[in-house]
C-alpha cells in the first residue's frame, strides 16, 4: 500500500492535521520557504529574461534531505497555505522532491478542522503556476530594487545597514510627510463655551454654536449671560441606526488589536498564526470580509439561541478593496460555539476579539433615538445646542463596539424631558481655551490602514513592512509621555466670572511612529533621484500587475522588463554623483567664537558642529538628544548641547555633574552614575535636584535583606521590578509585592533563579563563544552574546544536546554570514609626530 506524505509549513500545523487524518497520512513540516534566490550575482540572470537562480537555504538542507527520503515510495500531498507564498513553497517542494507539477496533489483549506481537511483531501487540485509566477514576480522585483538601490544608499549616506524597497520606502515616505505636516502646523487657540442647564432636577450640557478666537470676546459673552434669559427654542427627535462592522480582514484585525489590546502588528500576526495552526480560527492572511454559508448558518443558530431572533440579521459583506486576492474567508472562529480559546493570555484576548467581531457582524443594527434641543439667549444671536441619545434596542452593541483612531469625544448622554418655550436655569457656563490640532502621527495600525487605502501591499506584506522600517531605524516608536500646556478657563457661576490658568498634558507620542533623521534623508534622496520607486500610484499599480499575473492575464517577466530598464538608467546616473548626503543645515553663529553652527548627519548619527575642518582650531561636536532632529533643532537648543557635561557643585566632598550618555541623561557623583528620571532634561537639573536623585538612589541601593551573608537590594529597571544578589538580577513576579517584599520571599526567588541557571545551559563551547540554552519557548543558540535560532526543525532539549559544533556553526553562518571568516589583523597605526613646546 502506497504511503501518503502530506507536507505543510509549520510543525504546529502538522501536529493538528496529523491528529485529524490519522495513521493513513504522515504529516511533515518544511518550516516555511525552503529555497530562495542565490545571493551571488543577485540570483537573477537579467540577460536571460530575468531567469531566477534558486538555491536551498543552508538552514533547510537537513529538512529537504529528510523530506526527499520520506517522499521515496510515497504519494506526496502539498498542503501549504492557499496564498501566493504558500503556492510558491509548494512549487519549490515539487522542484527539490522531483515531483510532477501536473499530477502532484495540492490541497487547500481555510481552516484546520476535521470537515475542512477531509473535504480538501477529497477534492485535491494541481499546482497553480500563475499564483507562483505572481509571487516570483514580487520576489524578483524586490531583489532587483534592493540589490541595485541599497548600495547607492550605502555610498551616499556612508552606512551599510541601509536598504530600500518598493513598499518599505513608500511606507517611510508616508511617515516623513506626516511629520513635516505636523512641523509646519501652526496651532491656533480658541474659546469653546459650554453651559450646564437644569431641567426636572437633572443637569445637562449644551454647547454654544460659535467659538471665540479672543478671550475678551468669551469674557463679554459671559458678562451678557449674567442678564440673559435662556429659552428652549426648538426640539427635534429622530430615530437613527448604527450598524456593525464587517468581520476581520488581516488589516482590520491588526488595527483593532492595536487599538483595543495594545498589540503591535507583528505580535498580532504571531498570535493569530498560533490560533490558526491550532485549528481555532480561519486563515489569518486575507483581505476578504465574506463568510462561508456554513459559518453563516452556525452563527445564526448561535445568535437565535443565545440572544433571540430579534438580534439576528444574516448578511454577507463585500470587500471594499477592488484588488482583494485569493478566495479566503474573513478571519473567524472555526467553531462559533467556543466562546473562549487559546493556550495563553495573548491567544485568549485575540480569540475573544475575533469571536465578538464575528458574532456582532451577523447581529441586528442598534436602534437609537437622537434628540437635538436649541436654546435661545435673550440678548445674543448665538444659540446653545444640546444633543442626547437614547438606546432603544441594543442589537450588535450587546456584544461588540468598534474602536477608532480618533481622539475620544464625549458621548452624547440622555437629555431630560424638555418643552418648547421652557425657560432654563444654569448651574455654570464655562469658556475654555482649546487648541487646533495638528494631523495625528501614524500608529502601526493607522499606517497599515493608509497603505491599504492607497492599494499598496497585501495582507502578507503589512507586518513585515512595519517591522522592516523599524529594524532599519528609518522609523521609531515614540516614547514621549507628553508636556504640560497652560490654558485659560473662564467660569460664570452664581453671577460671578472666575478666571483660572490650568494645565493639561499634551503631545504624548507613546507608540506613535516618528521618522528618524536617517529615514528623512533616505526618503528625500530617493524622492529626488528615484521618483518612480517612491510614487504611491506606481507602487499600487505594481500590486495590480501582480494580481493580473495571478489571474493568468499577464506574463511576469514582461512586467519586470518594463520596470528594469528606466530604473537601471537611474541607478547608473546616480553613480556619477560623488556628493554625500548629510542633510547639513546652518543654524546660526556661536556668540563667543563667532563660528558657524551646523546640524548634520555624522558618522555616529545626527549631530551639531561648531566651526569647520578648515578652521585652525578643531571643530567641536555634540550628539543630538532623543526627540531632536536635524530638520527642527533651533540655535538655542544646539548651544545647550555644548553645555554638557555640566558641573553642578560639590556634595560630600565629591563633584556632581550632569551629562547625556549612551543610555540617556545621568548625574555623575564621584565614580557613581545615576540615571535621571524619565523626561528630565540634564540642562535644567539644579544641584539640589541632583542631590535628591543621588539620595533616592542610595536608599534604593541599601540592602533590604541578606542571603548567604551577601546583601540583597531591589530596584526598578527596564524590564520591571527586580532584586539584585551576588551580581545576579532577578525579576520580581506580580505575585510578590515589590514595596513589602521580605527576606523569606527574596530567598525563594534567589533559589529559583539558581536552580534555573543550573539547568540553563545544554551545550557550551567557550572558546568559540557558542552556547545552547533552554529558553521560554524551547532551546536556542547564543553566539557572541547574540540570540539565534536552532534551525532545521523544532528541537527538544535532549535533541539539542546531541548537536555537534559543526552543525551549530552551520546554523550560525546561515543567520550571521561571515561569522567565522578570519579577519586580517590590522597593522598598528603609526604615531603622528608631535611638536615639542
CSV table of C-alpha atoms in Angstrom, one decimal, residues 427-813:
chain,number,residue,atom,x,y,z
A,427,UNK,CA,-25.6,76.0,37.2
A,428,UNK,CA,-22.5,77.3,35.4
A,429,UNK,CA,-21.3,78.4,32.0
A,430,UNK,CA,-17.6,77.7,31.1
A,431,UNK,CA,-15.4,79.2,28.4
A,432,UNK,CA,-12.3,77.0,28.0
A,433,UNK,CA,-9.3,77.8,25.8
A,434,UNK,CA,-8.9,75.0,23.3
A,435,UNK,CA,-6.3,74.5,20.5
A,436,UNK,CA,-6.5,73.4,16.9
A,437,UNK,CA,-4.8,70.0,16.5
A,438,UNK,CA,-2.1,69.1,14.0
A,439,UNK,CA,-2.6,65.9,12.0
A,440,UNK,CA,-2.0,62.8,14.2
A,441,UNK,CA,1.1,60.8,13.8
A,442,UNK,CA,0.7,57.3,12.4
A,443,UNK,CA,0.5,54.3,14.6
A,444,UNK,CA,1.4,50.9,13.2
A,445,UNK,CA,-2.3,50.2,12.7
A,446,UNK,CA,-3.2,53.5,11.1
A,447,UNK,CA,-0.2,53.3,8.7
A,448,UNK,CA,-1.4,49.9,7.5
A,449,UNK,CA,-4.9,51.4,7.0
A,450,UNK,CA,-3.3,54.2,4.9
A,451,UNK,CA,-1.3,51.7,2.8
A,452,UNK,CA,-4.4,49.6,2.3
A,453,UNK,CA,-6.4,52.7,1.2
A,454,UNK,CA,-3.6,53.5,-1.4
A,455,UNK,CA,-3.6,49.9,-2.6
A,456,UNK,CA,0.0,49.4,-1.5
A,457,UNK,CA,1.0,46.0,-0.2
A,458,UNK,CA,-1.1,42.9,0.6
A,459,UNK,CA,-2.1,41.0,3.8
A,460,UNK,CA,1.1,39.0,3.7
A,461,UNK,CA,3.3,42.1,3.4
A,462,UNK,CA,1.9,44.5,6.0
A,463,UNK,CA,3.5,43.1,9.1
A,464,UNK,CA,7.0,42.6,7.5
A,465,UNK,CA,6.9,46.1,6.1
A,466,UNK,CA,6.2,47.7,9.5
A,467,UNK,CA,8.9,45.5,11.1
A,468,UNK,CA,11.5,46.3,8.4
A,469,UNK,CA,11.2,50.1,8.6
A,470,UNK,CA,11.7,50.0,12.4
A,471,UNK,CA,14.5,47.4,12.3
A,472,UNK,CA,16.3,49.6,9.8
A,473,UNK,CA,15.7,52.6,12.2
A,474,UNK,CA,14.1,54.7,9.5
A,475,UNK,CA,11.1,55.0,11.9
A,476,UNK,CA,10.9,54.6,15.7
A,477,UNK,CA,8.0,54.2,18.1
A,478,UNK,CA,7.7,57.3,20.2
A,479,UNK,CA,8.2,57.1,24.0
A,480,UNK,CA,7.4,60.7,24.9
A,481,UNK,CA,4.9,61.0,27.7
A,482,UNK,CA,3.8,64.5,26.8
A,483,UNK,CA,4.4,68.0,28.1
A,484,UNK,CA,2.3,70.3,30.3
A,485,UNK,CA,0.5,73.1,28.5
A,486,UNK,CA,-1.2,76.0,30.2
A,487,UNK,CA,-4.7,77.1,29.2
A,488,UNK,CA,-7.3,79.7,30.3
A,489,UNK,CA,-10.7,78.9,31.8
A,490,UNK,CA,-13.5,81.4,32.5
A,491,UNK,CA,-16.5,80.3,34.6
A,492,UNK,CA,-19.7,82.1,35.2
A,493,UNK,CA,-21.3,80.8,38.4
A,494,UNK,CA,-23.7,82.5,40.8
A,495,UNK,CA,-23.4,85.7,38.9
A,496,UNK,CA,-19.6,85.9,39.1
A,497,UNK,CA,-16.9,85.3,36.5
A,498,UNK,CA,-13.9,83.4,37.8
A,499,UNK,CA,-10.6,83.3,35.8
A,500,UNK,CA,-8.2,80.4,36.1
A,501,UNK,CA,-5.0,79.2,34.5
A,502,UNK,CA,-5.0,75.4,34.3
A,503,UNK,CA,-2.6,72.9,32.9
A,504,UNK,CA,-3.1,69.8,30.7
A,505,UNK,CA,-0.7,67.2,29.4
A,506,UNK,CA,-0.3,67.2,25.6
A,507,UNK,CA,1.9,65.8,22.9
A,508,UNK,CA,2.2,62.3,24.2
A,509,UNK,CA,3.8,60.2,21.4
A,510,UNK,CA,3.9,56.8,23.1
A,511,UNK,CA,3.5,54.1,20.3
A,512,UNK,CA,3.3,56.7,17.5
A,513,UNK,CA,5.7,56.3,14.5
A,514,UNK,CA,8.3,59.1,14.2
A,515,UNK,CA,10.8,59.2,11.3
A,516,UNK,CA,14.5,59.3,12.3
A,517,UNK,CA,17.0,61.7,10.6
A,518,UNK,CA,18.3,58.8,8.6
A,519,UNK,CA,14.8,57.9,7.5
A,520,UNK,CA,14.1,61.5,6.4
A,521,UNK,CA,17.4,61.8,4.5
A,522,UNK,CA,16.9,58.4,2.7
A,523,UNK,CA,13.3,59.5,1.7
A,524,UNK,CA,14.5,62.9,0.4
A,525,UNK,CA,17.3,61.3,-1.6
A,526,UNK,CA,15.1,58.6,-3.2
A,527,UNK,CA,12.3,61.1,-4.0
A,528,UNK,CA,14.9,63.3,-5.8
A,529,UNK,CA,16.7,60.6,-7.7
A,530,UNK,CA,14.2,57.7,-7.9
A,531,UNK,CA,10.8,59.3,-8.0
A,532,UNK,CA,9.1,56.3,-9.7
A,533,UNK,CA,10.0,54.0,-6.8
A,534,UNK,CA,8.6,56.5,-4.4
A,535,UNK,CA,5.4,57.1,-6.3
A,536,UNK,CA,2.3,55.9,-4.5
A,537,UNK,CA,0.4,55.2,-7.8
A,538,UNK,CA,3.3,53.2,-9.2
A,539,UNK,CA,3.6,51.0,-6.2
A,540,UNK,CA,-0.2,50.4,-6.2
A,541,UNK,CA,-0.2,49.7,-9.9
A,542,UNK,CA,2.5,47.1,-9.4
A,543,UNK,CA,0.2,45.3,-7.0
A,544,UNK,CA,-2.5,45.3,-9.7
A,545,UNK,CA,0.0,43.8,-12.1
A,546,UNK,CA,0.8,41.0,-9.7
A,547,UNK,CA,-2.9,40.4,-9.5
A,548,UNK,CA,-3.1,40.1,-13.3
A,549,UNK,CA,-0.2,37.6,-13.3
A,550,UNK,CA,-2.0,35.5,-10.6
A,551,UNK,CA,-5.1,35.5,-12.9
A,552,UNK,CA,-3.0,34.4,-15.9
A,553,UNK,CA,-3.6,37.7,-17.7
A,554,UNK,CA,0.0,39.0,-17.8
A,555,UNK,CA,3.4,37.5,-18.3
A,556,UNK,CA,5.6,38.0,-15.2
A,557,UNK,CA,8.9,38.6,-17.0
A,558,UNK,CA,7.5,41.3,-19.2
A,559,UNK,CA,6.4,43.4,-16.2
A,560,UNK,CA,9.9,43.1,-14.7
A,561,UNK,CA,11.4,44.1,-18.1
A,562,UNK,CA,9.2,47.2,-18.3
A,563,UNK,CA,10.3,48.3,-14.9
A,564,UNK,CA,14.0,47.4,-15.1
A,565,UNK,CA,15.4,49.5,-18.0
A,566,UNK,CA,14.4,53.0,-16.8
A,567,UNK,CA,15.2,52.0,-13.2
A,568,UNK,CA,18.7,50.8,-14.1
A,569,UNK,CA,19.3,54.0,-16.0
A,570,UNK,CA,18.6,56.0,-12.9
A,571,UNK,CA,21.0,53.8,-10.9
A,572,UNK,CA,23.8,54.5,-13.4
A,573,UNK,CA,23.0,58.2,-13.4
A,574,UNK,CA,23.3,58.3,-9.6
A,575,UNK,CA,26.7,56.7,-9.7
A,576,UNK,CA,28.1,59.7,-11.5
A,577,UNK,CA,27.4,62.0,-8.5
A,578,UNK,CA,30.1,61.8,-5.7
A,579,UNK,CA,28.4,64.0,-3.2
A,580,UNK,CA,27.5,62.6,0.2
A,581,UNK,CA,24.0,63.1,1.7
A,582,UNK,CA,24.3,64.6,5.2
A,583,UNK,CA,21.2,66.9,5.4
A,584,UNK,CA,23.5,69.7,6.6
A,585,UNK,CA,21.6,72.8,7.9
A,586,UNK,CA,23.0,76.1,9.1
A,587,UNK,CA,21.6,77.1,12.5
A,588,UNK,CA,23.4,80.4,13.1
A,589,UNK,CA,26.6,81.6,14.8
A,590,UNK,CA,28.0,80.8,18.3
A,591,UNK,CA,28.2,84.2,20.2
A,592,UNK,CA,31.6,83.5,21.8
A,593,UNK,CA,33.7,82.4,18.9
A,594,UNK,CA,31.5,83.8,16.0
A,595,UNK,CA,31.8,80.4,14.3
A,596,UNK,CA,29.1,78.8,12.2
A,597,UNK,CA,26.9,76.2,13.9
A,598,UNK,CA,25.5,73.4,11.6
A,599,UNK,CA,23.4,70.4,12.2
A,600,UNK,CA,24.1,67.3,10.0
A,601,UNK,CA,24.3,63.5,9.9
A,602,UNK,CA,27.7,62.4,11.1
A,603,UNK,CA,29.4,59.0,11.3
A,604,UNK,CA,27.8,58.2,14.6
A,605,UNK,CA,24.4,59.8,13.9
A,606,UNK,CA,22.8,63.2,13.9
A,607,UNK,CA,24.9,65.9,15.5
A,608,UNK,CA,25.6,69.6,15.7
A,609,UNK,CA,29.0,71.2,15.0
A,610,UNK,CA,30.7,74.5,15.8
A,611,UNK,CA,33.3,75.6,13.3
A,612,UNK,CA,34.6,73.7,10.2
A,613,UNK,CA,37.5,71.5,9.2
A,614,UNK,CA,39.2,74.5,7.5
A,615,UNK,CA,39.5,76.4,10.8
A,616,UNK,CA,42.8,76.4,12.8
A,617,UNK,CA,41.0,75.0,15.8
A,618,UNK,CA,39.4,71.6,15.6
A,619,UNK,CA,35.6,71.8,15.3
A,620,UNK,CA,33.5,70.9,18.4
A,621,UNK,CA,30.8,68.3,18.1
A,622,UNK,CA,27.7,67.3,20.1
A,623,UNK,CA,25.2,64.5,19.6
A,624,UNK,CA,21.5,65.3,19.3
A,625,UNK,CA,19.3,64.2,22.1
A,626,UNK,CA,16.5,61.7,21.6
A,627,UNK,CA,13.5,63.6,20.2
A,628,UNK,CA,15.7,66.2,18.5
A,629,UNK,CA,16.0,66.3,14.7
A,630,UNK,CA,18.4,67.9,12.2
A,631,UNK,CA,15.3,69.4,10.5
A,632,UNK,CA,13.8,71.1,13.5
A,633,UNK,CA,16.6,71.8,16.1
A,634,UNK,CA,17.0,75.5,16.9
A,635,UNK,CA,20.2,77.5,17.5
A,636,UNK,CA,19.4,77.8,21.3
A,637,UNK,CA,18.8,74.0,21.6
A,638,UNK,CA,22.1,73.4,19.7
A,639,UNK,CA,24.0,75.7,22.1
A,640,UNK,CA,22.5,73.9,25.1
A,641,UNK,CA,24.1,70.7,23.8
A,642,UNK,CA,27.6,72.1,24.2
A,643,UNK,CA,26.9,73.0,27.9
A,644,UNK,CA,27.3,69.3,28.8
A,645,UNK,CA,28.9,67.8,30.7
A,646,UNK,CA,27.9,70.5,33.3
A,647,UNK,CA,29.5,70.6,36.7
A,648,UNK,CA,26.8,71.5,39.4
A,649,UNK,CA,28.9,71.6,42.6
A,650,UNK,CA,30.3,69.6,45.5
A,651,UNK,CA,28.4,67.2,47.8
A,652,UNK,CA,30.1,65.1,50.5
A,653,UNK,CA,33.5,66.2,49.1
A,654,UNK,CA,32.7,64.8,45.7
A,655,UNK,CA,31.9,66.6,42.4
A,656,UNK,CA,28.4,66.3,40.9
A,657,UNK,CA,27.9,66.8,37.2
A,658,UNK,CA,25.2,66.0,34.6
A,659,UNK,CA,25.6,64.7,31.1
A,660,UNK,CA,24.0,62.7,28.3
A,661,UNK,CA,25.2,59.1,27.9
A,662,UNK,CA,24.6,56.1,25.8
A,663,UNK,CA,21.6,55.1,27.9
A,664,UNK,CA,20.2,58.6,28.4
A,665,UNK,CA,20.9,61.5,30.7
A,666,UNK,CA,22.5,60.9,34.1
A,667,UNK,CA,24.0,62.5,37.2
A,668,UNK,CA,27.6,61.7,38.0
A,669,UNK,CA,28.6,61.6,41.7
A,670,UNK,CA,32.2,60.8,42.1
A,671,UNK,CA,32.5,57.5,40.3
A,672,UNK,CA,28.8,56.7,40.5
A,673,UNK,CA,26.4,57.2,37.6
A,674,UNK,CA,22.7,57.7,38.4
A,675,UNK,CA,20.1,57.8,35.6
A,676,UNK,CA,17.9,60.9,35.5
A,677,UNK,CA,14.1,60.1,35.8
A,678,UNK,CA,12.3,59.9,32.5
A,679,UNK,CA,11.5,63.3,31.0
A,680,UNK,CA,14.1,65.3,32.9
A,681,UNK,CA,16.5,67.4,30.9
A,682,UNK,CA,20.1,67.5,32.3
A,683,UNK,CA,20.4,71.2,31.4
A,684,UNK,CA,17.6,72.1,33.8
A,685,UNK,CA,18.8,69.9,36.8
A,686,UNK,CA,19.9,72.0,39.8
A,687,UNK,CA,22.5,70.9,42.4
A,688,UNK,CA,19.6,70.5,44.9
A,689,UNK,CA,17.7,68.2,42.5
A,690,UNK,CA,20.8,66.2,41.7
A,691,UNK,CA,21.5,65.6,45.4
A,692,UNK,CA,17.8,64.5,45.8
A,693,UNK,CA,18.3,62.0,42.9
A,694,UNK,CA,21.5,60.7,44.5
A,695,UNK,CA,19.9,60.2,47.9
A,696,UNK,CA,16.9,58.4,46.4
A,697,UNK,CA,19.4,56.1,44.6
A,698,UNK,CA,21.3,55.4,47.9
A,699,UNK,CA,18.0,54.5,49.6
A,700,UNK,CA,17.1,52.2,46.7
A,701,UNK,CA,20.6,50.5,46.8
A,702,UNK,CA,20.5,50.0,50.5
A,703,UNK,CA,20.2,46.2,51.4
A,704,UNK,CA,16.7,45.0,52.2
A,705,UNK,CA,17.9,41.6,53.4
A,706,UNK,CA,20.8,39.2,53.3
A,707,UNK,CA,21.3,35.7,51.8
A,708,UNK,CA,24.4,33.6,52.3
A,709,UNK,CA,25.9,36.7,54.1
A,710,UNK,CA,25.6,38.7,50.9
A,711,UNK,CA,23.3,41.8,50.6
A,712,UNK,CA,20.1,41.8,48.6
A,713,UNK,CA,19.0,45.1,47.0
A,714,UNK,CA,15.9,46.0,45.0
A,715,UNK,CA,15.1,48.4,42.2
A,716,UNK,CA,13.0,49.1,39.1
A,717,UNK,CA,14.7,48.7,35.7
A,718,UNK,CA,13.8,48.5,32.0
A,719,UNK,CA,12.0,45.1,32.4
A,720,UNK,CA,10.2,46.0,35.7
A,721,UNK,CA,11.0,45.5,39.4
A,722,UNK,CA,13.9,43.3,40.4
A,723,UNK,CA,16.1,42.2,43.3
A,724,UNK,CA,19.9,42.0,43.0
A,725,UNK,CA,22.1,39.5,44.8
A,726,UNK,CA,25.7,38.5,44.1
A,727,UNK,CA,25.7,40.4,40.8
A,728,UNK,CA,22.5,38.4,39.8
A,729,UNK,CA,19.4,40.3,38.7
A,730,UNK,CA,16.1,38.5,39.4
A,731,UNK,CA,12.8,39.8,38.2
A,732,UNK,CA,10.1,40.1,40.8
A,733,UNK,CA,6.9,38.4,39.6
A,734,UNK,CA,3.5,40.1,40.0
A,735,UNK,CA,2.5,37.6,42.7
A,736,UNK,CA,5.0,39.4,45.0
A,737,UNK,CA,4.5,42.9,46.4
A,738,UNK,CA,7.6,45.0,45.4
A,739,UNK,CA,7.1,47.5,48.2
A,740,UNK,CA,6.9,44.9,51.0
A,741,UNK,CA,8.9,42.0,49.7
A,742,UNK,CA,10.7,40.3,52.7
A,743,UNK,CA,13.8,38.2,53.3
A,744,UNK,CA,12.0,34.8,53.0
A,745,UNK,CA,10.4,35.8,49.6
A,746,UNK,CA,13.8,37.1,48.4
A,747,UNK,CA,15.4,33.7,49.3
A,748,UNK,CA,12.6,31.9,47.4
A,749,UNK,CA,13.3,33.9,44.2
A,750,UNK,CA,17.1,33.5,44.6
A,751,UNK,CA,16.9,29.7,44.9
A,752,UNK,CA,14.5,29.5,41.9
A,753,UNK,CA,17.0,31.6,39.9
A,754,UNK,CA,20.0,29.5,40.9
A,755,UNK,CA,18.1,26.3,40.0
A,756,UNK,CA,17.1,27.8,36.7
A,757,UNK,CA,20.6,28.9,35.9
A,758,UNK,CA,21.9,25.4,36.7
A,759,UNK,CA,19.5,23.9,34.1
A,760,UNK,CA,20.0,26.7,31.6
A,761,UNK,CA,23.0,25.5,29.6
A,762,UNK,CA,22.6,22.4,27.3
A,763,UNK,CA,25.9,22.8,25.5
A,764,UNK,CA,28.9,25.1,25.9
A,765,UNK,CA,31.8,25.8,23.6
A,766,UNK,CA,33.5,28.7,25.5
A,767,UNK,CA,36.4,29.1,23.0
A,768,UNK,CA,34.0,29.6,20.1
A,769,UNK,CA,31.7,31.8,22.3
A,770,UNK,CA,28.8,29.4,21.5
A,771,UNK,CA,26.2,28.0,23.9
A,772,UNK,CA,22.9,26.2,23.5
A,773,UNK,CA,20.5,27.2,26.2
A,774,UNK,CA,17.0,26.4,27.4
A,775,UNK,CA,14.6,29.3,26.8
A,776,UNK,CA,11.0,30.2,27.4
A,777,UNK,CA,10.0,28.8,24.0
A,778,UNK,CA,12.5,25.9,23.9
A,779,UNK,CA,16.2,25.6,23.2
A,780,UNK,CA,18.0,28.4,21.4
A,781,UNK,CA,21.5,29.2,20.2
A,782,UNK,CA,23.7,32.0,21.6
A,783,UNK,CA,26.8,33.2,19.6
A,784,UNK,CA,28.9,36.1,20.8
A,785,UNK,CA,26.0,37.2,23.2
A,786,UNK,CA,23.6,37.2,20.2
A,787,UNK,CA,20.5,35.0,20.4
A,788,UNK,CA,19.9,32.9,17.3
A,789,UNK,CA,17.5,30.1,16.2
A,790,UNK,CA,18.3,26.4,16.2
A,791,UNK,CA,17.3,25.9,12.6
A,792,UNK,CA,16.1,22.9,10.5
A,793,UNK,CA,13.4,21.7,13.0
A,794,UNK,CA,12.0,22.2,16.4
A,795,UNK,CA,14.4,20.7,18.9
A,796,UNK,CA,13.8,19.2,22.3
A,797,UNK,CA,16.5,19.8,25.0
A,798,UNK,CA,17.6,16.2,24.5
A,799,UNK,CA,18.0,16.6,20.7
A,800,UNK,CA,19.8,19.9,21.1
A,801,UNK,CA,22.3,18.3,23.5
A,802,UNK,CA,23.4,16.0,20.6
A,803,UNK,CA,24.2,18.7,18.1
A,804,UNK,CA,27.8,18.9,17.0
A,805,UNK,CA,29.9,22.0,16.9
A,806,UNK,CA,30.0,21.8,13.1
A,807,UNK,CA,26.2,21.7,12.9
A,808,UNK,CA,25.9,24.7,15.2
A,809,UNK,CA,28.5,26.7,13.2
A,810,UNK,CA,26.4,26.0,10.0
A,811,UNK,CA,23.3,27.4,11.7
A,812,UNK,CA,25.3,30.5,12.8
A,813,UNK,CA,26.7,31.0,9.3
